[in-house]
């Protein structure tokens, strides 16, 4: 129940935030809904005009039952509702579809007869009693009828469909015009605020009317105080068409075992539920706050929604984004060549960029820490639905501010590696050019899943993707080790460039290095924990790391030679990368032999560059232990760290080693 308490408190705090009223949570006794038709009437209930609305979400008053309405006889909303409810002439235009106008008018009459009536509501009641809603809309060419004077379900003519057919959802190719939701504007002389869904006085009128009703009261198990008890809890949390509920207790058939409880539908209305009671005010506040948070700042993965927030309403860093989303100082990434696929960074890869990166990240997080009170509560909540009508809380944690910031900082520091990201370069007199750049950051869970599992999650298997995400979130939020299968799959993707576009493979390469580095920092066995610097480590004498460096040097030599000859094709190192990682000692001679013609070509055209590459090769070979070099043991993921670090070093313009004038144009 603690999540309900925190959400309820969040609702109260949000009302005091310095933001526009329309950006605050939905008022109690109201729900959001998409409106399709706006009818404008005068203060005496006369029809004036109507129009179709496109992508318009409104806040409409609703009873407890209507807020979670479903079943065969769904109750009406209080003011704005579907044509099936508001039009008394609905039955004249639709055959076989039950009208609900009687219940709608009865509820409006009770509101207008109360002490909390409002002139705009009274005007709507006068108009809907005139039995002309559909006929007025037909005359305005808002809704459409056929030759039989029935509402059309399909547009029979050639050309574009009318506006209403475009905004309404289609079911098996048919459109139900009776399902269009109508909202009201009431024009009074001298009153500029005619839209009832934006009128705070109308909202207050309904809230006061609902609160005045005699309802079942009891102890709220969340707040501990006496208040009206809610039996039918709200839905529409993730979007206006969401029918799943987190709290649902209104099913009275189909159960095989109820334990000690003997609740019935009748007894629950008389005395509440025997197991637990939740107050109406608490439930509405909590659900409205959660809906507001999801629309405002949640990460969504299909039906899965994950949101992190400070109960006080203060800003906190998002937990499930890559580091590039944070406003850290730029590392001066620049483009290397004239092609959009080329990537580089003006960074000295012979020093540990990780130290500078960690300092900038800590400084960034310190800004949030200074703004948050030490006693503030930060909550993280994930919800998901297994069926269209049932939803569950799949993850919930609470943190003190410093604890939360420390965990986020740990993830972005320990899993930081150079990642390929897109960047727009301004162009004179034209559109910005999108290029790839390498920047130090931790990848987001979405990037990890898409890179590691590729086709498995891209082909619409939402259940697998959600499961993978749920397994990865604790590594970000709780500081747990990344599951080993994530690392294994990511490494296999990076080892096999075949069939991938260059940018796609480079993304896989960055993610694999990030996971391998972070996994060993948090290795479940303390003896196996290692820290790899985020730079080219010339002191690393590991066989796997050195073999990775060799492959990167071979790739660079052939790459520059091919570019000079204006030939575009994968390098031998790229084509044999998978084989090389399995059998490096027997594969290396094949790769090196293939370099011979390119090295002879570069000896004439790029002598300075070739000299540097030969020195780099000699340096790596000198570090090798002879026995280790001849081993046919397959390479671990550390091979990719050496390959990636050497590759970025060789591509960097600001290399630690000097280059001749001719070579500077290539590098």
PDB file of N, CA, C and O in Angstrom, residues 395-451:
ATOM      1  N   UNK A 395       7.240  -3.617 -10.204  1.00  0.00           N
ATOM      2  CA  UNK A 395       8.477  -3.166  -9.548  1.00  0.00           C
ATOM      3  C   UNK A 395       8.148  -1.905  -8.768  1.00  0.00           C
ATOM      4  O   UNK A 395       7.463  -0.998  -9.267  1.00  0.00           O
ATOM      5  N   UNK A 396       8.620  -1.843  -7.537  1.00  0.00           N
ATOM      6  CA  UNK A 396       8.454  -0.618  -6.754  1.00  0.00           C
ATOM      7  C   UNK A 396       9.588  -0.507  -5.745  1.00  0.00           C
ATOM      8  O   UNK A 396       9.892  -1.459  -5.027  1.00  0.00           O
ATOM      9  N   UNK A 397      10.230   0.647  -5.724  1.00  0.00           N
ATOM     10  CA  UNK A 397      11.312   0.921  -4.774  1.00  0.00           C
ATOM     11  C   UNK A 397      11.212   2.376  -4.313  1.00  0.00           C
ATOM     12  O   UNK A 397      10.738   3.245  -5.051  1.00  0.00           O
ATOM     13  N   UNK A 398      11.689   2.601  -3.101  1.00  0.00           N
ATOM     14  CA  UNK A 398      11.796   3.963  -2.575  1.00  0.00           C
ATOM     15  C   UNK A 398      13.236   4.218  -2.158  1.00  0.00           C
ATOM     16  O   UNK A 398      13.905   3.323  -1.629  1.00  0.00           O
ATOM     17  N   UNK A 399      13.700   5.432  -2.415  1.00  0.00           N
ATOM     18  CA  UNK A 399      15.080   5.792  -2.096  1.00  0.00           C
ATOM     19  C   UNK A 399      15.115   7.169  -1.451  1.00  0.00           C
ATOM     20  O   UNK A 399      14.256   8.027  -1.704  1.00  0.00           O
ATOM     21  N   UNK A 400      16.131   7.377  -0.636  1.00  0.00           N
ATOM     22  CA  UNK A 400      16.504   8.732  -0.258  1.00  0.00           C
ATOM     23  C   UNK A 400      17.269   9.341  -1.423  1.00  0.00           C
ATOM     24  O   UNK A 400      17.873   8.618  -2.224  1.00  0.00           O
ATOM     25  N   UNK A 401      17.277  10.657  -1.563  1.00  0.00           N
ATOM     26  CA  UNK A 401      17.871  11.282  -2.750  1.00  0.00           C
ATOM     27  C   UNK A 401      19.309  10.857  -3.020  1.00  0.00           C
ATOM     28  O   UNK A 401      19.648  10.511  -4.152  1.00  0.00           O
ATOM     29  N   UNK A 402      20.159  10.873  -2.004  1.00  0.00           N
ATOM     30  CA  UNK A 402      21.562  10.566  -2.247  1.00  0.00           C
ATOM     31  C   UNK A 402      21.750   9.112  -2.648  1.00  0.00           C
ATOM     32  O   UNK A 402      22.597   8.782  -3.491  1.00  0.00           O
ATOM     33  N   UNK A 403      20.951   8.233  -2.064  1.00  0.00           N
ATOM     34  CA  UNK A 403      21.022   6.817  -2.424  1.00  0.00           C
ATOM     35  C   UNK A 403      20.643   6.622  -3.891  1.00  0.00           C
ATOM     36  O   UNK A 403      21.312   5.880  -4.626  1.00  0.00           O
ATOM     37  N   UNK A 404      19.592   7.284  -4.324  1.00  0.00           N
ATOM     38  CA  UNK A 404      19.154   7.175  -5.718  1.00  0.00           C
ATOM     39  C   UNK A 404      20.211   7.736  -6.670  1.00  0.00           C
ATOM     40  O   UNK A 404      20.578   7.100  -7.664  1.00  0.00           O
ATOM     41  N   UNK A 405      20.715   8.924  -6.357  1.00  0.00           N
ATOM     42  CA  UNK A 405      21.718   9.552  -7.226  1.00  0.00           C
ATOM     43  C   UNK A 405      22.991   8.717  -7.286  1.00  0.00           C
ATOM     44  O   UNK A 405      23.627   8.622  -8.342  1.00  0.00           O
ATOM     45  N   UNK A 406      23.362   8.102  -6.158  1.00  0.00           N
ATOM     46  CA  UNK A 406      24.558   7.252  -6.151  1.00  0.00           C
ATOM     47  C   UNK A 406      24.382   6.039  -7.069  1.00  0.00           C
ATOM     48  O   UNK A 406      25.314   5.653  -7.783  1.00  0.00           O
ATOM     49  N   UNK A 407      23.198   5.442  -7.040  1.00  0.00           N
ATOM     50  CA  UNK A 407      22.963   4.271  -7.888  1.00  0.00           C
ATOM     51  C   UNK A 407      22.986   4.648  -9.368  1.00  0.00           C
ATOM     52  O   UNK A 407      23.558   3.923 -10.201  1.00  0.00           O
ATOM     53  N   UNK A 408      22.372   5.766  -9.712  1.00  0.00           N
ATOM     54  CA  UNK A 408      22.373   6.219 -11.111  1.00  0.00           C
ATOM     55  C   UNK A 408      23.795   6.557 -11.547  1.00  0.00           C
ATOM     56  O   UNK A 408      24.228   6.219 -12.658  1.00  0.00           O
ATOM     57  N   UNK A 409      24.546   7.213 -10.670  1.00  0.00           N
ATOM     58  CA  UNK A 409      25.925   7.567 -10.989  1.00  0.00           C
ATOM     59  C   UNK A 409      26.770   6.309 -11.189  1.00  0.00           C
ATOM     60  O   UNK A 409      27.605   6.238 -12.096  1.00  0.00           O
ATOM     61  N   UNK A 410      26.564   5.310 -10.330  1.00  0.00           N
ATOM     62  CA  UNK A 410      27.307   4.037 -10.464  1.00  0.00           C
ATOM     63  C   UNK A 410      27.083   3.412 -11.824  1.00  0.00           C
ATOM     64  O   UNK A 410      28.016   2.965 -12.491  1.00  0.00           O
ATOM     65  N   UNK A 411      25.827   3.335 -12.237  1.00  0.00           N
ATOM     66  CA  UNK A 411      25.530   2.716 -13.533  1.00  0.00           C
ATOM     67  C   UNK A 411      26.227   3.463 -14.665  1.00  0.00           C
ATOM     68  O   UNK A 411      26.886   2.868 -15.515  1.00  0.00           O
ATOM     69  N   UNK A 412      26.098   4.775 -14.683  1.00  0.00           N
ATOM     70  CA  UNK A 412      26.638   5.558 -15.794  1.00  0.00           C
ATOM     71  C   UNK A 412      28.164   5.651 -15.753  1.00  0.00           C
ATOM     72  O   UNK A 412      28.786   5.959 -16.771  1.00  0.00           O
ATOM     73  N   UNK A 413      28.756   5.380 -14.599  1.00  0.00           N
ATOM     74  CA  UNK A 413      30.215   5.376 -14.503  1.00  0.00           C
ATOM     75  C   UNK A 413      30.788   4.002 -14.832  1.00  0.00           C
ATOM     76  O   UNK A 413      31.706   3.866 -15.639  1.00  0.00           O
ATOM     77  N   UNK A 414      30.215   2.964 -14.223  1.00  0.00           N
ATOM     78  CA  UNK A 414      30.766   1.618 -14.389  1.00  0.00           C
ATOM     79  C   UNK A 414      30.490   1.018 -15.762  1.00  0.00           C
ATOM     80  O   UNK A 414      31.247   0.177 -16.242  1.00  0.00           O
ATOM     81  N   UNK A 415      29.429   1.445 -16.407  1.00  0.00           N
ATOM     82  CA  UNK A 415      29.088   0.908 -17.726  1.00  0.00           C
ATOM     83  C   UNK A 415      29.378   1.913 -18.844  1.00  0.00           C
ATOM     84  O   UNK A 415      28.888   1.754 -19.963  1.00  0.00           O
ATOM     85  N   UNK A 416      30.181   2.906 -18.525  1.00  0.00           N
ATOM     86  CA  UNK A 416      30.538   3.895 -19.549  1.00  0.00           C
ATOM     87  C   UNK A 416      31.571   3.311 -20.503  1.00  0.00           C
ATOM     88  O   UNK A 416      32.517   2.636 -20.097  1.00  0.00           O
ATOM     89  N   UNK A 417      31.382   3.548 -21.771  1.00  0.00           N
ATOM     90  CA  UNK A 417      32.334   3.209 -22.825  1.00  0.00           C
ATOM     91  C   UNK A 417      31.989   4.089 -24.013  1.00  0.00           C
ATOM     92  O   UNK A 417      30.923   4.685 -24.070  1.00  0.00           O
ATOM     93  N   UNK A 418      32.905   4.191 -24.948  1.00  0.00           N
ATOM     94  CA  UNK A 418      32.611   5.013 -26.113  1.00  0.00           C
ATOM     95  C   UNK A 418      31.501   4.372 -26.943  1.00  0.00           C
ATOM     96  O   UNK A 418      31.627   3.237 -27.383  1.00  0.00           O
ATOM     97  N   UNK A 419      30.397   5.126 -27.123  1.00  0.00           N
ATOM     98  CA  UNK A 419      29.251   4.646 -27.879  1.00  0.00           C
ATOM     99  C   UNK A 419      29.060   5.491 -29.133  1.00  0.00           C
ATOM    100  O   UNK A 419      29.340   6.694 -29.147  1.00  0.00           O
ATOM    101  N   UNK A 420      28.580   4.828 -30.169  1.00  0.00           N
ATOM    102  CA  UNK A 420      28.288   5.544 -31.412  1.00  0.00           C
ATOM    103  C   UNK A 420      26.901   6.173 -31.299  1.00  0.00           C
ATOM    104  O   UNK A 420      25.904   5.478 -31.118  1.00  0.00           O
ATOM    105  N   UNK A 421      26.842   7.491 -31.388  1.00  0.00           N
ATOM    106  CA  UNK A 421      25.567   8.203 -31.322  1.00  0.00           C
ATOM    107  C   UNK A 421      25.466   9.137 -32.517  1.00  0.00           C
ATOM    108  O   UNK A 421      26.473   9.498 -33.138  1.00  0.00           O
ATOM    109  N   UNK A 422      24.257   9.521 -32.846  1.00  0.00           N
ATOM    110  CA  UNK A 422      24.028  10.430 -33.974  1.00  0.00           C
ATOM    111  C   UNK A 422      24.126  11.876 -33.510  1.00  0.00           C
ATOM    112  O   UNK A 422      23.720  12.225 -32.402  1.00  0.00           O
ATOM    113  N   UNK A 423      24.656  12.707 -34.387  1.00  0.00           N
ATOM    114  CA  UNK A 423      24.809  14.120 -34.070  1.00  0.00           C
ATOM    115  C   UNK A 423      24.564  14.929 -35.332  1.00  0.00           C
ATOM    116  O   UNK A 423      24.997  14.555 -36.417  1.00  0.00           O
ATOM    117  N   UNK A 424      23.851  16.032 -35.175  1.00  0.00           N
ATOM    118  CA  UNK A 424      23.562  16.894 -36.314  1.00  0.00           C
ATOM    119  C   UNK A 424      24.628  17.978 -36.434  1.00  0.00           C
ATOM    120  O   UNK A 424      24.907  18.695 -35.469  1.00  0.00           O
ATOM    121  N   UNK A 425      25.214  18.080 -37.636  1.00  0.00           N
ATOM    122  CA  UNK A 425      26.230  19.088 -37.920  1.00  0.00           C
ATOM    123  C   UNK A 425      25.593  20.182 -38.775  1.00  0.00           C
ATOM    124  O   UNK A 425      25.095  19.899 -39.871  1.00  0.00           O
ATOM    125  N   UNK A 426      25.553  21.438 -38.311  1.00  0.00           N
ATOM    126  CA  UNK A 426      24.938  22.508 -39.106  1.00  0.00           C
ATOM    127  C   UNK A 426      25.639  22.671 -40.457  1.00  0.00           C
ATOM    128  O   UNK A 426      26.860  22.558 -40.561  1.00  0.00           O
ATOM    129  N   UNK A 427      24.846  22.918 -41.491  1.00  0.00           N
ATOM    130  CA  UNK A 427      25.365  23.133 -42.836  1.00  0.00           C
ATOM    131  C   UNK A 427      24.898  24.503 -43.331  1.00  0.00           C
ATOM    132  O   UNK A 427      23.745  24.880 -43.143  1.00  0.00           O
ATOM    133  N   UNK A 428      25.785  25.230 -43.958  1.00  0.00           N
ATOM    134  CA  UNK A 428      25.423  26.541 -44.469  1.00  0.00           C
ATOM    135  C   UNK A 428      24.424  26.403 -45.615  1.00  0.00           C
ATOM    136  O   UNK A 428      24.664  25.698 -46.587  1.00  0.00           O
ATOM    137  N   UNK A 429      23.274  27.073 -45.454  1.00  0.00           N
ATOM    138  CA  UNK A 429      22.287  27.090 -46.513  1.00  0.00           C
ATOM    139  C   UNK A 429      21.606  25.770 -46.761  1.00  0.00           C
ATOM    140  O   UNK A 429      21.074  25.531 -47.857  1.00  0.00           O
ATOM    141  N   UNK A 430      21.584  24.871 -45.797  1.00  0.00           N
ATOM    142  CA  UNK A 430      20.953  23.575 -45.994  1.00  0.00           C
ATOM    143  C   UNK A 430      20.559  22.932 -44.687  1.00  0.00           C
ATOM    144  O   UNK A 430      20.759  23.492 -43.604  1.00  0.00           O
ATOM    145  N   UNK A 431      19.986  21.750 -44.804  1.00  0.00           N
ATOM    146  CA  UNK A 431      19.583  21.019 -43.621  1.00  0.00           C
ATOM    147  C   UNK A 431      20.807  20.497 -42.869  1.00  0.00           C
ATOM    148  O   UNK A 431      21.838  20.217 -43.479  1.00  0.00           O
ATOM    149  N   UNK A 432      20.710  20.360 -41.543  1.00  0.00           N
ATOM    150  CA  UNK A 432      21.834  19.794 -40.781  1.00  0.00           C
ATOM    151  C   UNK A 432      22.156  18.389 -41.258  1.00  0.00           C
ATOM    152  O   UNK A 432      21.271  17.632 -41.662  1.00  0.00           O
ATOM    153  N   UNK A 433      23.430  18.050 -41.225  1.00  0.00           N
ATOM    154  CA  UNK A 433      23.876  16.730 -41.651  1.00  0.00           C
ATOM    155  C   UNK A 433      24.029  15.839 -40.426  1.00  0.00           C
ATOM    156  O   UNK A 433      24.652  16.213 -39.438  1.00  0.00           O
ATOM    157  N   UNK A 434      23.433  14.663 -40.487  1.00  0.00           N
ATOM    158  CA  UNK A 434      23.505  13.708 -39.387  1.00  0.00           C
ATOM    159  C   UNK A 434      24.710  12.794 -39.567  1.00  0.00           C
ATOM    160  O   UNK A 434      24.838  12.136 -40.609  1.00  0.00           O
ATOM    161  N   UNK A 435      25.586  12.789 -38.596  1.00  0.00           N
ATOM    162  CA  UNK A 435      26.771  11.944 -38.649  1.00  0.00           C
ATOM    163  C   UNK A 435      26.862  11.139 -37.358  1.00  0.00           C
ATOM    164  O   UNK A 435      26.183  11.415 -36.374  1.00  0.00           O
ATOM    165  N   UNK A 436      27.699  10.115 -37.401  1.00  0.00           N
ATOM    166  CA  UNK A 436      27.941   9.326 -36.203  1.00  0.00           C
ATOM    167  C   UNK A 436      29.195   9.796 -35.497  1.00  0.00           C
ATOM    168  O   UNK A 436      30.210  10.090 -36.138  1.00  0.00           O
ATOM    169  N   UNK A 437      29.113   9.905 -34.186  1.00  0.00           N
ATOM    170  CA  UNK A 437      30.272  10.302 -33.389  1.00  0.00           C
ATOM    171  C   UNK A 437      30.415   9.324 -32.228  1.00  0.00           C
ATOM    172  O   UNK A 437      29.461   8.660 -31.821  1.00  0.00           O
ATOM    173  N   UNK A 438      31.622   9.213 -31.729  1.00  0.00           N
ATOM    174  CA  UNK A 438      31.885   8.380 -30.555  1.00  0.00           C
ATOM    175  C   UNK A 438      31.967   9.269 -29.325  1.00  0.00           C
ATOM    176  O   UNK A 438      32.735  10.239 -29.298  1.00  0.00           O
ATOM    177  N   UNK A 439      31.166   8.964 -28.330  1.00  0.00           N
ATOM    178  CA  UNK A 439      31.196   9.747 -27.101  1.00  0.00           C
ATOM    179  C   UNK A 439      31.113   8.806 -25.908  1.00  0.00           C
ATOM    180  O   UNK A 439      30.420   7.782 -25.970  1.00  0.00           O
ATOM    181  N   UNK A 440      31.825   9.090 -24.820  1.00  0.00           N
ATOM    182  CA  UNK A 440      31.764   8.207 -23.652  1.00  0.00           C
ATOM    183  C   UNK A 440      30.418   8.310 -22.947  1.00  0.00           C
ATOM    184  O   UNK A 440      29.982   9.401 -22.585  1.00  0.00           O
ATOM    185  N   UNK A 441      29.750   7.204 -22.784  1.00  0.00           N
ATOM    186  CA  UNK A 441      28.473   7.187 -22.078  1.00  0.00           C
ATOM    187  C   UNK A 441      28.075   5.747 -21.800  1.00  0.00           C
ATOM    188  O   UNK A 441      28.644   4.815 -22.370  1.00  0.00           O
ATOM    189  N   UNK A 442      27.106   5.591 -20.909  1.00  0.00           N
ATOM    190  CA  UNK A 442      26.515   4.278 -20.660  1.00  0.00           C
ATOM    191  C   UNK A 442      25.274   4.153 -21.529  1.00  0.00           C
ATOM    192  O   UNK A 442      24.463   5.070 -21.584  1.00  0.00           O
ATOM    193  N   UNK A 443      25.097   3.033 -22.213  1.00  0.00           N
ATOM    194  CA  UNK A 443      23.909   2.877 -23.058  1.00  0.00           C
ATOM    195  C   UNK A 443      22.655   2.700 -22.212  1.00  0.00           C
ATOM    196  O   UNK A 443      22.718   2.244 -21.070  1.00  0.00           O
ATOM    197  N   UNK A 444      21.520   3.062 -22.769  1.00  0.00           N
ATOM    198  CA  UNK A 444      20.253   2.861 -22.071  1.00  0.00           C
ATOM    199  C   UNK A 444      19.844   1.398 -22.157  1.00  0.00           C
ATOM    200  O   UNK A 444      20.306   0.663 -23.035  1.00  0.00           O
ATOM    201  N   UNK A 445      18.975   0.930 -21.255  1.00  0.00           N
ATOM    202  CA  UNK A 445      18.483  -0.444 -21.363  1.00  0.00           C
ATOM    203  C   UNK A 445      17.864  -0.752 -22.720  1.00  0.00           C
ATOM    204  O   UNK A 445      18.035  -1.856 -23.243  1.00  0.00           O
ATOM    205  N   UNK A 446      17.156   0.206 -23.306  1.00  0.00           N
ATOM    206  CA  UNK A 446      16.557  -0.021 -24.628  1.00  0.00           C
ATOM    207  C   UNK A 446      17.631  -0.255 -25.678  1.00  0.00           C
ATOM    208  O   UNK A 446      17.508  -1.151 -26.524  1.00  0.00           O
ATOM    209  N   UNK A 447      18.688   0.543 -25.648  1.00  0.00           N
ATOM    210  CA  UNK A 447      19.776   0.385 -26.606  1.00  0.00           C
ATOM    211  C   UNK A 447      20.453  -0.969 -26.422  1.00  0.00           C
ATOM    212  O   UNK A 447      20.798  -1.644 -27.398  1.00  0.00           O
ATOM    213  N   UNK A 448      20.646  -1.376 -25.167  1.00  0.00           N
ATOM    214  CA  UNK A 448      21.275  -2.672 -24.886  1.00  0.00           C
ATOM    215  C   UNK A 448      20.436  -3.812 -25.463  1.00  0.00           C
ATOM    216  O   UNK A 448      20.951  -4.696 -26.155  1.00  0.00           O
ATOM    217  N   UNK A 449      19.141  -3.781 -25.209  1.00  0.00           N
ATOM    218  CA  UNK A 449      18.259  -4.857 -25.669  1.00  0.00           C
ATOM    219  C   UNK A 449      18.196  -4.887 -27.195  1.00  0.00           C
ATOM    220  O   UNK A 449      18.286  -5.955 -27.819  1.00  0.00           O
ATOM    221  N   UNK A 450      18.053  -3.728 -27.817  1.00  0.00           N
ATOM    222  CA  UNK A 450      17.961  -3.684 -29.281  1.00  0.00           C
ATOM    223  C   UNK A 450      19.257  -4.128 -29.941  1.00  0.00           C
ATOM    224  O   UNK A 450      19.243  -4.783 -30.986  1.00  0.00           O
ATOM    225  N   UNK A 451      20.393  -3.765 -29.352  1.00  0.00           N
ATOM    226  CA  UNK A 451      21.679  -4.141 -29.942  1.00  0.00           C
ATOM    227  C   UNK A 451      21.986  -5.614 -29.718  1.00  0.00           C
ATOM    228  O   UNK A 451      22.471  -6.297 -30.614  1.00  0.00           O
TER     229      UNK A 451
END
